[in-house]
Amino acid sequence: MRGPLAGRVPVGAYGALGRGPRPGHRSGPRALAALIRLRAPDALDPATAAAERLRAAAGPAAAGGTAVAGGIAHPRRGLAELADSWYEALSAARAASAEPRLGPVADWSAIGPYRLLTTLPRSPGAPPDPAVRALLTPPNTELARTAEVFLDRAGQASRAAAELGIHRQTLYYRLARVQQLTGLDLNDGEARLLLHMALKAARLWAGPPDEYTAGGS
């Protein structure tokens, strides 16, 4: 697996790339990509460096505060699966843009549920899932974060409370409010899954509809 042709990996940058929408295209995040040759499939330093260069070339964050994020696909031999690799790099960059703890450059293999969520179609202007609609209103932002952290920590109250910096009783009170607002029973596995994915999807789709452009090397 070693040698100059051990693998190639696309890297991408996603966010406020360019100076504005192209004529005839809606405004929204754009994407750039580069194809990087690796000497070994597990030696991703050249890909990480290339993603950082793409981010730097894209310039600072957008006026609205949207930072440019980078993504790295799974290494592959040859070009037969180039389309899949491009999709993975873009998905990883989108995940890093939505979830700062993954970025500023994210590896597709490490983005967890966003590997699934980025495959789902999004209709422009579509409202969030009813399960989270009430949680995403400004008065309930703290409850939404509480629910997401609790679910990220596999429902372990002590870990969630420690991360949030609150007492466990405060956590239980907030979770009870979450159940009242959503109508979901957090003791039910499927209800937890629905709430968790709906919160992640809302984070992923919080920006405007996407516009993609690509370049290769």
PDB file of C-alpha atoms in Angstrom:
ATOM      1  CA  MET A   1       0.000   0.000   0.000  1.00  0.00           C
ATOM      2  CA  ARG A   2       3.036   2.336   0.103  1.00  0.00           C
ATOM      3  CA  GLY A   3       4.577   4.270  -2.750  1.00  0.00           C
ATOM      4  CA  PRO A   4       3.750   7.359  -4.803  1.00  0.00           C
ATOM      5  CA  LEU A   5       0.392   5.947  -5.889  1.00  0.00           C
ATOM      6  CA  ALA A   6      -0.787   4.556  -2.548  1.00  0.00           C
ATOM      7  CA  GLY A   7      -3.948   6.588  -2.711  1.00  0.00           C
ATOM      8  CA  ARG A   8      -5.653   9.838  -3.580  1.00  0.00           C
ATOM      9  CA  VAL A   9      -7.990  11.801  -1.384  1.00  0.00           C
ATOM     10  CA  PRO A  10     -10.161  14.800  -2.245  1.00  0.00           C
ATOM     11  CA  VAL A  11     -10.235  17.614   0.255  1.00  0.00           C
ATOM     12  CA  GLY A  12     -12.796  20.380   0.248  1.00  0.00           C
ATOM     13  CA  ALA A  13     -13.629  23.765   1.683  1.00  0.00           C
ATOM     14  CA  TYR A  14     -17.205  24.842   2.300  1.00  0.00           C
ATOM     15  CA  GLY A  15     -18.669  28.185   3.283  1.00  0.00           C
ATOM     16  CA  ALA A  16     -18.640  31.762   2.072  1.00  0.00           C
ATOM     17  CA  LEU A  17     -16.281  31.202  -0.876  1.00  0.00           C
ATOM     18  CA  GLY A  18     -15.973  33.914  -3.487  1.00  0.00           C
ATOM     19  CA  ARG A  19     -17.238  37.465  -3.545  1.00  0.00           C
ATOM     20  CA  GLY A  20     -20.898  36.813  -4.201  1.00  0.00           C
ATOM     21  CA  PRO A  21     -23.381  34.712  -6.189  1.00  0.00           C
ATOM     22  CA  ARG A  22     -22.703  34.056  -9.845  1.00  0.00           C
ATOM     23  CA  PRO A  23     -25.175  35.573 -12.318  1.00  0.00           C
ATOM     24  CA  GLY A  24     -28.296  33.457 -12.427  1.00  0.00           C
ATOM     25  CA  HIS A  25     -27.469  31.551  -9.237  1.00  0.00           C
ATOM     26  CA  ARG A  26     -28.944  31.969  -5.787  1.00  0.00           C
ATOM     27  CA  SER A  27     -26.732  33.165  -2.989  1.00  0.00           C
ATOM     28  CA  GLY A  28     -25.493  30.526  -0.576  1.00  0.00           C
ATOM     29  CA  PRO A  29     -22.437  28.604   0.629  1.00  0.00           C
ATOM     30  CA  ARG A  30     -20.094  27.385  -2.099  1.00  0.00           C
ATOM     31  CA  ALA A  31     -17.509  24.632  -2.146  1.00  0.00           C
ATOM     32  CA  LEU A  32     -14.017  24.119  -3.563  1.00  0.00           C
ATOM     33  CA  ALA A  33     -12.102  20.859  -3.866  1.00  0.00           C
ATOM     34  CA  ALA A  34      -8.613  19.568  -4.601  1.00  0.00           C
ATOM     35  CA  LEU A  35      -7.359  16.027  -5.297  1.00  0.00           C
ATOM     36  CA  ILE A  36      -4.298  15.151  -3.214  1.00  0.00           C
ATOM     37  CA  ARG A  37      -1.891  12.250  -3.842  1.00  0.00           C
ATOM     38  CA  LEU A  38      -0.872  10.316  -0.707  1.00  0.00           C
ATOM     39  CA  ARG A  39       2.161   8.109  -0.221  1.00  0.00           C
ATOM     40  CA  ALA A  40       0.253   5.995   2.296  1.00  0.00           C
ATOM     41  CA  PRO A  41      -3.518   5.814   2.903  1.00  0.00           C
ATOM     42  CA  ASP A  42      -3.104   6.519   6.620  1.00  0.00           C
ATOM     43  CA  ALA A  43      -0.781   9.519   6.121  1.00  0.00           C
ATOM     44  CA  LEU A  44      -3.293  12.333   5.797  1.00  0.00           C
ATOM     45  CA  ASP A  45      -1.028  15.264   6.687  1.00  0.00           C
ATOM     46  CA  PRO A  46      -0.781  16.440   3.040  1.00  0.00           C
ATOM     47  CA  ALA A  47      -4.582  16.378   2.761  1.00  0.00           C
ATOM     48  CA  THR A  48      -5.023  18.310   6.004  1.00  0.00           C
ATOM     49  CA  ALA A  49      -2.502  20.901   4.868  1.00  0.00           C
ATOM     50  CA  ALA A  50      -4.265  21.234   1.497  1.00  0.00           C
ATOM     51  CA  ALA A  51      -7.628  21.726   3.195  1.00  0.00           C
ATOM     52  CA  GLU A  52      -6.136  24.456   5.359  1.00  0.00           C
ATOM     53  CA  ARG A  53      -4.729  26.151   2.242  1.00  0.00           C
ATOM     54  CA  LEU A  54      -8.167  26.039   0.605  1.00  0.00           C
ATOM     55  CA  ARG A  55      -9.669  27.648   3.694  1.00  0.00           C
ATOM     56  CA  ALA A  56      -7.004  30.331   3.685  1.00  0.00           C
ATOM     57  CA  ALA A  57      -7.546  31.006  -0.026  1.00  0.00           C
ATOM     58  CA  ALA A  58     -11.263  31.397   0.611  1.00  0.00           C
ATOM     59  CA  GLY A  59     -10.617  34.317   2.928  1.00  0.00           C
ATOM     60  CA  PRO A  60     -12.071  35.186   6.357  1.00  0.00           C
ATOM     61  CA  ALA A  61     -15.528  34.334   7.627  1.00  0.00           C
ATOM     62  CA  ALA A  62     -18.527  35.767   5.852  1.00  0.00           C
ATOM     63  CA  ALA A  63     -20.025  39.035   7.020  1.00  0.00           C
ATOM     64  CA  GLY A  64     -22.816  37.059   8.655  1.00  0.00           C
ATOM     65  CA  GLY A  65     -20.307  35.109  10.731  1.00  0.00           C
ATOM     66  CA  THR A  66     -20.208  31.870   8.687  1.00  0.00           C
ATOM     67  CA  ALA A  67     -16.661  30.510   8.802  1.00  0.00           C
ATOM     68  CA  VAL A  68     -15.189  28.459   5.973  1.00  0.00           C
ATOM     69  CA  ALA A  69     -14.756  24.807   6.957  1.00  0.00           C
ATOM     70  CA  GLY A  70     -12.707  22.008   5.409  1.00  0.00           C
ATOM     71  CA  GLY A  71     -13.339  18.315   4.819  1.00  0.00           C
ATOM     72  CA  ILE A  72     -11.265  15.249   3.919  1.00  0.00           C
ATOM     73  CA  ALA A  73     -12.627  12.155   2.157  1.00  0.00           C
ATOM     74  CA  HIS A  74     -11.667   8.521   2.682  1.00  0.00           C
ATOM     75  CA  PRO A  75      -8.493   7.742   0.651  1.00  0.00           C
ATOM     76  CA  ARG A  76      -9.011   5.670  -2.499  1.00  0.00           C
ATOM     77  CA  ARG A  77      -6.880   4.255  -5.314  1.00  0.00           C
ATOM     78  CA  GLY A  78      -7.502   5.572  -8.796  1.00  0.00           C
ATOM     79  CA  LEU A  79     -10.307   7.804  -9.990  1.00  0.00           C
ATOM     80  CA  ALA A  80     -13.198   5.352 -10.428  1.00  0.00           C
ATOM     81  CA  GLU A  81     -14.865   6.520  -7.200  1.00  0.00           C
ATOM     82  CA  LEU A  82     -13.985  10.191  -7.520  1.00  0.00           C
ATOM     83  CA  ALA A  83     -17.646  11.269  -7.278  1.00  0.00           C
ATOM     84  CA  ASP A  84     -18.055   9.395  -3.985  1.00  0.00           C
ATOM     85  CA  SER A  85     -14.855  10.926  -2.658  1.00  0.00           C
ATOM     86  CA  TRP A  86     -15.954  14.434  -3.586  1.00  0.00           C
ATOM     87  CA  TYR A  87     -19.260  13.852  -1.814  1.00  0.00           C
ATOM     88  CA  GLU A  88     -17.446  12.651   1.332  1.00  0.00           C
ATOM     89  CA  ALA A  89     -15.114  15.665   1.399  1.00  0.00           C
ATOM     90  CA  LEU A  90     -18.023  18.054   0.968  1.00  0.00           C
ATOM     91  CA  SER A  91     -20.083  16.249   3.625  1.00  0.00           C
ATOM     92  CA  ALA A  92     -17.189  16.432   6.083  1.00  0.00           C
ATOM     93  CA  ALA A  93     -16.778  20.152   5.414  1.00  0.00           C
ATOM     94  CA  ARG A  94     -20.507  20.750   5.861  1.00  0.00           C
ATOM     95  CA  ALA A  95     -20.388  18.843   9.169  1.00  0.00           C
ATOM     96  CA  ALA A  96     -17.424  20.926  10.350  1.00  0.00           C
ATOM     97  CA  SER A  97     -19.331  24.077   9.429  1.00  0.00           C
ATOM     98  CA  ALA A  98     -22.367  22.930  11.423  1.00  0.00           C
ATOM     99  CA  GLU A  99     -20.473  21.455  14.402  1.00  0.00           C
ATOM    100  CA  PRO A 100     -17.426  23.546  15.399  1.00  0.00           C
ATOM    101  CA  ARG A 101     -15.997  20.767  17.580  1.00  0.00           C
ATOM    102  CA  LEU A 102     -15.388  18.746  14.371  1.00  0.00           C
ATOM    103  CA  GLY A 103     -13.517  21.502  12.578  1.00  0.00           C
ATOM    104  CA  PRO A 104     -12.114  23.612  11.215  1.00  0.00           C
ATOM    105  CA  VAL A 105     -11.120  20.626   9.038  1.00  0.00           C
ATOM    106  CA  ALA A 106     -13.051  17.379   9.523  1.00  0.00           C
ATOM    107  CA  ASP A 107     -12.245  13.858   8.356  1.00  0.00           C
ATOM    108  CA  TRP A 108     -15.281  12.104   6.821  1.00  0.00           C
ATOM    109  CA  SER A 109     -14.612   9.013   8.952  1.00  0.00           C
ATOM    110  CA  ALA A 110     -14.999  11.095  12.139  1.00  0.00           C
ATOM    111  CA  ILE A 111     -18.220  13.047  11.530  1.00  0.00           C
ATOM    112  CA  GLY A 112     -20.531  10.452  13.085  1.00  0.00           C
ATOM    113  CA  PRO A 113     -24.262  10.960  12.384  1.00  0.00           C
ATOM    114  CA  TYR A 114     -23.525  13.653   9.807  1.00  0.00           C
ATOM    115  CA  ARG A 115     -22.426  10.857   7.461  1.00  0.00           C
ATOM    116  CA  LEU A 116     -26.106   9.942   7.304  1.00  0.00           C
ATOM    117  CA  LEU A 117     -27.656  13.383   7.651  1.00  0.00           C
ATOM    118  CA  THR A 118     -25.722  14.880   4.748  1.00  0.00           C
ATOM    119  CA  THR A 119     -27.302  12.285   2.428  1.00  0.00           C
ATOM    120  CA  LEU A 120     -30.831  13.510   3.176  1.00  0.00           C
ATOM    121  CA  PRO A 121     -32.429  15.947   0.725  1.00  0.00           C
ATOM    122  CA  ARG A 122     -33.344  19.385   1.941  1.00  0.00           C
ATOM    123  CA  SER A 123     -36.167  21.430   0.446  1.00  0.00           C
ATOM    124  CA  PRO A 124     -35.374  25.169   0.447  1.00  0.00           C
ATOM    125  CA  GLY A 125     -37.364  26.889   3.163  1.00  0.00           C
ATOM    126  CA  ALA A 126     -38.552  23.606   4.711  1.00  0.00           C
ATOM    127  CA  PRO A 127     -39.300  23.995   8.436  1.00  0.00           C
ATOM    128  CA  PRO A 128     -37.445  21.935  11.052  1.00  0.00           C
ATOM    129  CA  ASP A 129     -38.881  18.617  12.129  1.00  0.00           C
ATOM    130  CA  PRO A 130     -41.903  19.125  14.420  1.00  0.00           C
ATOM    131  CA  ALA A 131     -39.994  17.342  17.176  1.00  0.00           C
ATOM    132  CA  VAL A 132     -37.594  20.277  17.524  1.00  0.00           C
ATOM    133  CA  ARG A 133     -39.580  23.217  16.177  1.00  0.00           C
ATOM    134  CA  ALA A 134     -40.505  24.543  19.623  1.00  0.00           C
ATOM    135  CA  LEU A 135     -36.996  23.890  20.972  1.00  0.00           C
ATOM    136  CA  LEU A 136     -35.421  25.993  18.218  1.00  0.00           C
ATOM    137  CA  THR A 137     -37.274  29.163  19.142  1.00  0.00           C
ATOM    138  CA  PRO A 138     -35.076  31.785  20.892  1.00  0.00           C
ATOM    139  CA  PRO A 139     -36.631  31.330  24.363  1.00  0.00           C
ATOM    140  CA  ASN A 140     -35.765  27.613  24.306  1.00  0.00           C
ATOM    141  CA  THR A 141     -32.199  27.668  22.981  1.00  0.00           C
ATOM    142  CA  GLU A 142     -30.847  26.524  26.344  1.00  0.00           C
ATOM    143  CA  LEU A 143     -33.248  23.582  26.414  1.00  0.00           C
ATOM    144  CA  ALA A 144     -32.206  22.528  22.902  1.00  0.00           C
ATOM    145  CA  ARG A 145     -28.545  22.569  23.877  1.00  0.00           C
ATOM    146  CA  THR A 146     -29.318  20.643  27.051  1.00  0.00           C
ATOM    147  CA  ALA A 147     -31.139  17.943  25.111  1.00  0.00           C
ATOM    148  CA  GLU A 148     -28.373  17.679  22.513  1.00  0.00           C
ATOM    149  CA  VAL A 149     -25.599  17.415  25.101  1.00  0.00           C
ATOM    150  CA  PHE A 150     -27.590  14.830  27.086  1.00  0.00           C
ATOM    151  CA  LEU A 151     -28.078  12.714  23.952  1.00  0.00           C
ATOM    152  CA  ASP A 152     -24.479  13.226  22.808  1.00  0.00           C
ATOM    153  CA  ARG A 153     -23.425  11.763  26.152  1.00  0.00           C
ATOM    154  CA  ALA A 154     -25.597   8.673  25.623  1.00  0.00           C
ATOM    155  CA  GLY A 155     -28.121   9.783  28.237  1.00  0.00           C
ATOM    156  CA  GLN A 156     -25.556   9.772  31.057  1.00  0.00           C
ATOM    157  CA  ALA A 157     -26.856  12.474  33.361  1.00  0.00           C
ATOM    158  CA  SER A 158     -23.644  13.005  35.329  1.00  0.00           C
ATOM    159  CA  ARG A 159     -21.543  13.567  32.198  1.00  0.00           C
ATOM    160  CA  ALA A 160     -24.149  15.842  30.614  1.00  0.00           C
ATOM    161  CA  ALA A 161     -24.544  17.931  33.766  1.00  0.00           C
ATOM    162  CA  ALA A 162     -20.768  18.297  34.106  1.00  0.00           C
ATOM    163  CA  GLU A 163     -20.399  19.464  30.496  1.00  0.00           C
ATOM    164  CA  LEU A 164     -23.254  21.929  30.875  1.00  0.00           C
ATOM    165  CA  GLY A 165     -21.951  23.154  34.229  1.00  0.00           C
ATOM    166  CA  ILE A 166     -25.265  22.573  36.017  1.00  0.00           C
ATOM    167  CA  HIS A 167     -26.580  20.468  38.893  1.00  0.00           C
ATOM    168  CA  ARG A 168     -28.161  17.131  38.000  1.00  0.00           C
ATOM    169  CA  GLN A 169     -31.511  18.286  39.369  1.00  0.00           C
ATOM    170  CA  THR A 170     -31.385  21.260  37.005  1.00  0.00           C
ATOM    171  CA  LEU A 171     -30.653  18.852  34.155  1.00  0.00           C
ATOM    172  CA  TYR A 172     -33.659  16.696  35.061  1.00  0.00           C
ATOM    173  CA  TYR A 173     -35.892  19.771  35.226  1.00  0.00           C
ATOM    174  CA  ARG A 174     -34.771  20.896  31.770  1.00  0.00           C
ATOM    175  CA  LEU A 175     -35.240  17.422  30.304  1.00  0.00           C
ATOM    176  CA  ALA A 176     -38.772  17.332  31.696  1.00  0.00           C
ATOM    177  CA  ARG A 177     -39.430  20.650  29.919  1.00  0.00           C
ATOM    178  CA  VAL A 178     -37.998  19.180  26.710  1.00  0.00           C
ATOM    179  CA  GLN A 179     -40.432  16.278  26.961  1.00  0.00           C
ATOM    180  CA  GLN A 180     -43.336  18.674  27.506  1.00  0.00           C
ATOM    181  CA  LEU A 181     -42.389  20.797  24.472  1.00  0.00           C
ATOM    182  CA  THR A 182     -41.695  17.922  22.085  1.00  0.00           C
ATOM    183  CA  GLY A 183     -44.205  15.331  23.270  1.00  0.00           C
ATOM    184  CA  LEU A 184     -41.384  12.765  23.178  1.00  0.00           C
ATOM    185  CA  ASP A 185     -40.651  10.232  25.919  1.00  0.00           C
ATOM    186  CA  LEU A 186     -36.887  10.358  26.502  1.00  0.00           C
ATOM    187  CA  ASN A 187     -37.036   6.918  28.111  1.00  0.00           C
ATOM    188  CA  ASP A 188     -37.905   5.513  24.674  1.00  0.00           C
ATOM    189  CA  GLY A 189     -34.968   4.688  22.389  1.00  0.00           C
ATOM    190  CA  GLU A 190     -36.705   5.643  19.144  1.00  0.00           C
ATOM    191  CA  ALA A 191     -37.911   8.924  20.610  1.00  0.00           C
ATOM    192  CA  ARG A 192     -34.351   9.722  21.693  1.00  0.00           C
ATOM    193  CA  LEU A 193     -33.077   8.883  18.215  1.00  0.00           C
ATOM    194  CA  LEU A 194     -35.685  11.103  16.572  1.00  0.00           C
ATOM    195  CA  LEU A 195     -34.897  14.049  18.833  1.00  0.00           C
ATOM    196  CA  HIS A 196     -31.139  13.613  18.472  1.00  0.00           C
ATOM    197  CA  MET A 197     -31.208  13.414  14.671  1.00  0.00           C
ATOM    198  CA  ALA A 198     -33.704  16.269  14.397  1.00  0.00           C
ATOM    199  CA  LEU A 199     -31.456  18.514  16.488  1.00  0.00           C
ATOM    200  CA  LYS A 200     -28.399  17.580  14.425  1.00  0.00           C
ATOM    201  CA  ALA A 201     -30.291  18.111  11.165  1.00  0.00           C
ATOM    202  CA  ALA A 202     -31.448  21.529  12.323  1.00  0.00           C
ATOM    203  CA  ARG A 203     -27.840  22.456  13.057  1.00  0.00           C
ATOM    204  CA  LEU A 204     -26.702  21.175   9.648  1.00  0.00           C
ATOM    205  CA  TRP A 205     -29.427  23.006   7.742  1.00  0.00           C
ATOM    206  CA  ALA A 206     -29.366  26.224   9.729  1.00  0.00           C
ATOM    207  CA  GLY A 207     -27.753  28.150   6.862  1.00  0.00           C
ATOM    208  CA  PRO A 208     -29.114  29.126   3.455  1.00  0.00           C
ATOM    209  CA  PRO A 209     -29.526  26.582   0.618  1.00  0.00           C
ATOM    210  CA  ASP A 210     -26.207  25.318  -0.680  1.00  0.00           C
ATOM    211  CA  GLU A 211     -24.479  26.232  -3.924  1.00  0.00           C
ATOM    212  CA  TYR A 212     -21.531  24.095  -4.910  1.00  0.00           C
ATOM    213  CA  THR A 213     -18.622  24.719  -7.260  1.00  0.00           C
ATOM    214  CA  ALA A 214     -15.625  22.436  -7.537  1.00  0.00           C
ATOM    215  CA  GLY A 215     -12.090  22.446  -8.817  1.00  0.00           C
ATOM    216  CA  GLY A 216      -9.591  19.613  -9.013  1.00  0.00           C
ATOM    217  CA  SER A 217      -5.852  19.069  -9.233  1.00  0.00           C
TER     218      SER A 217
END
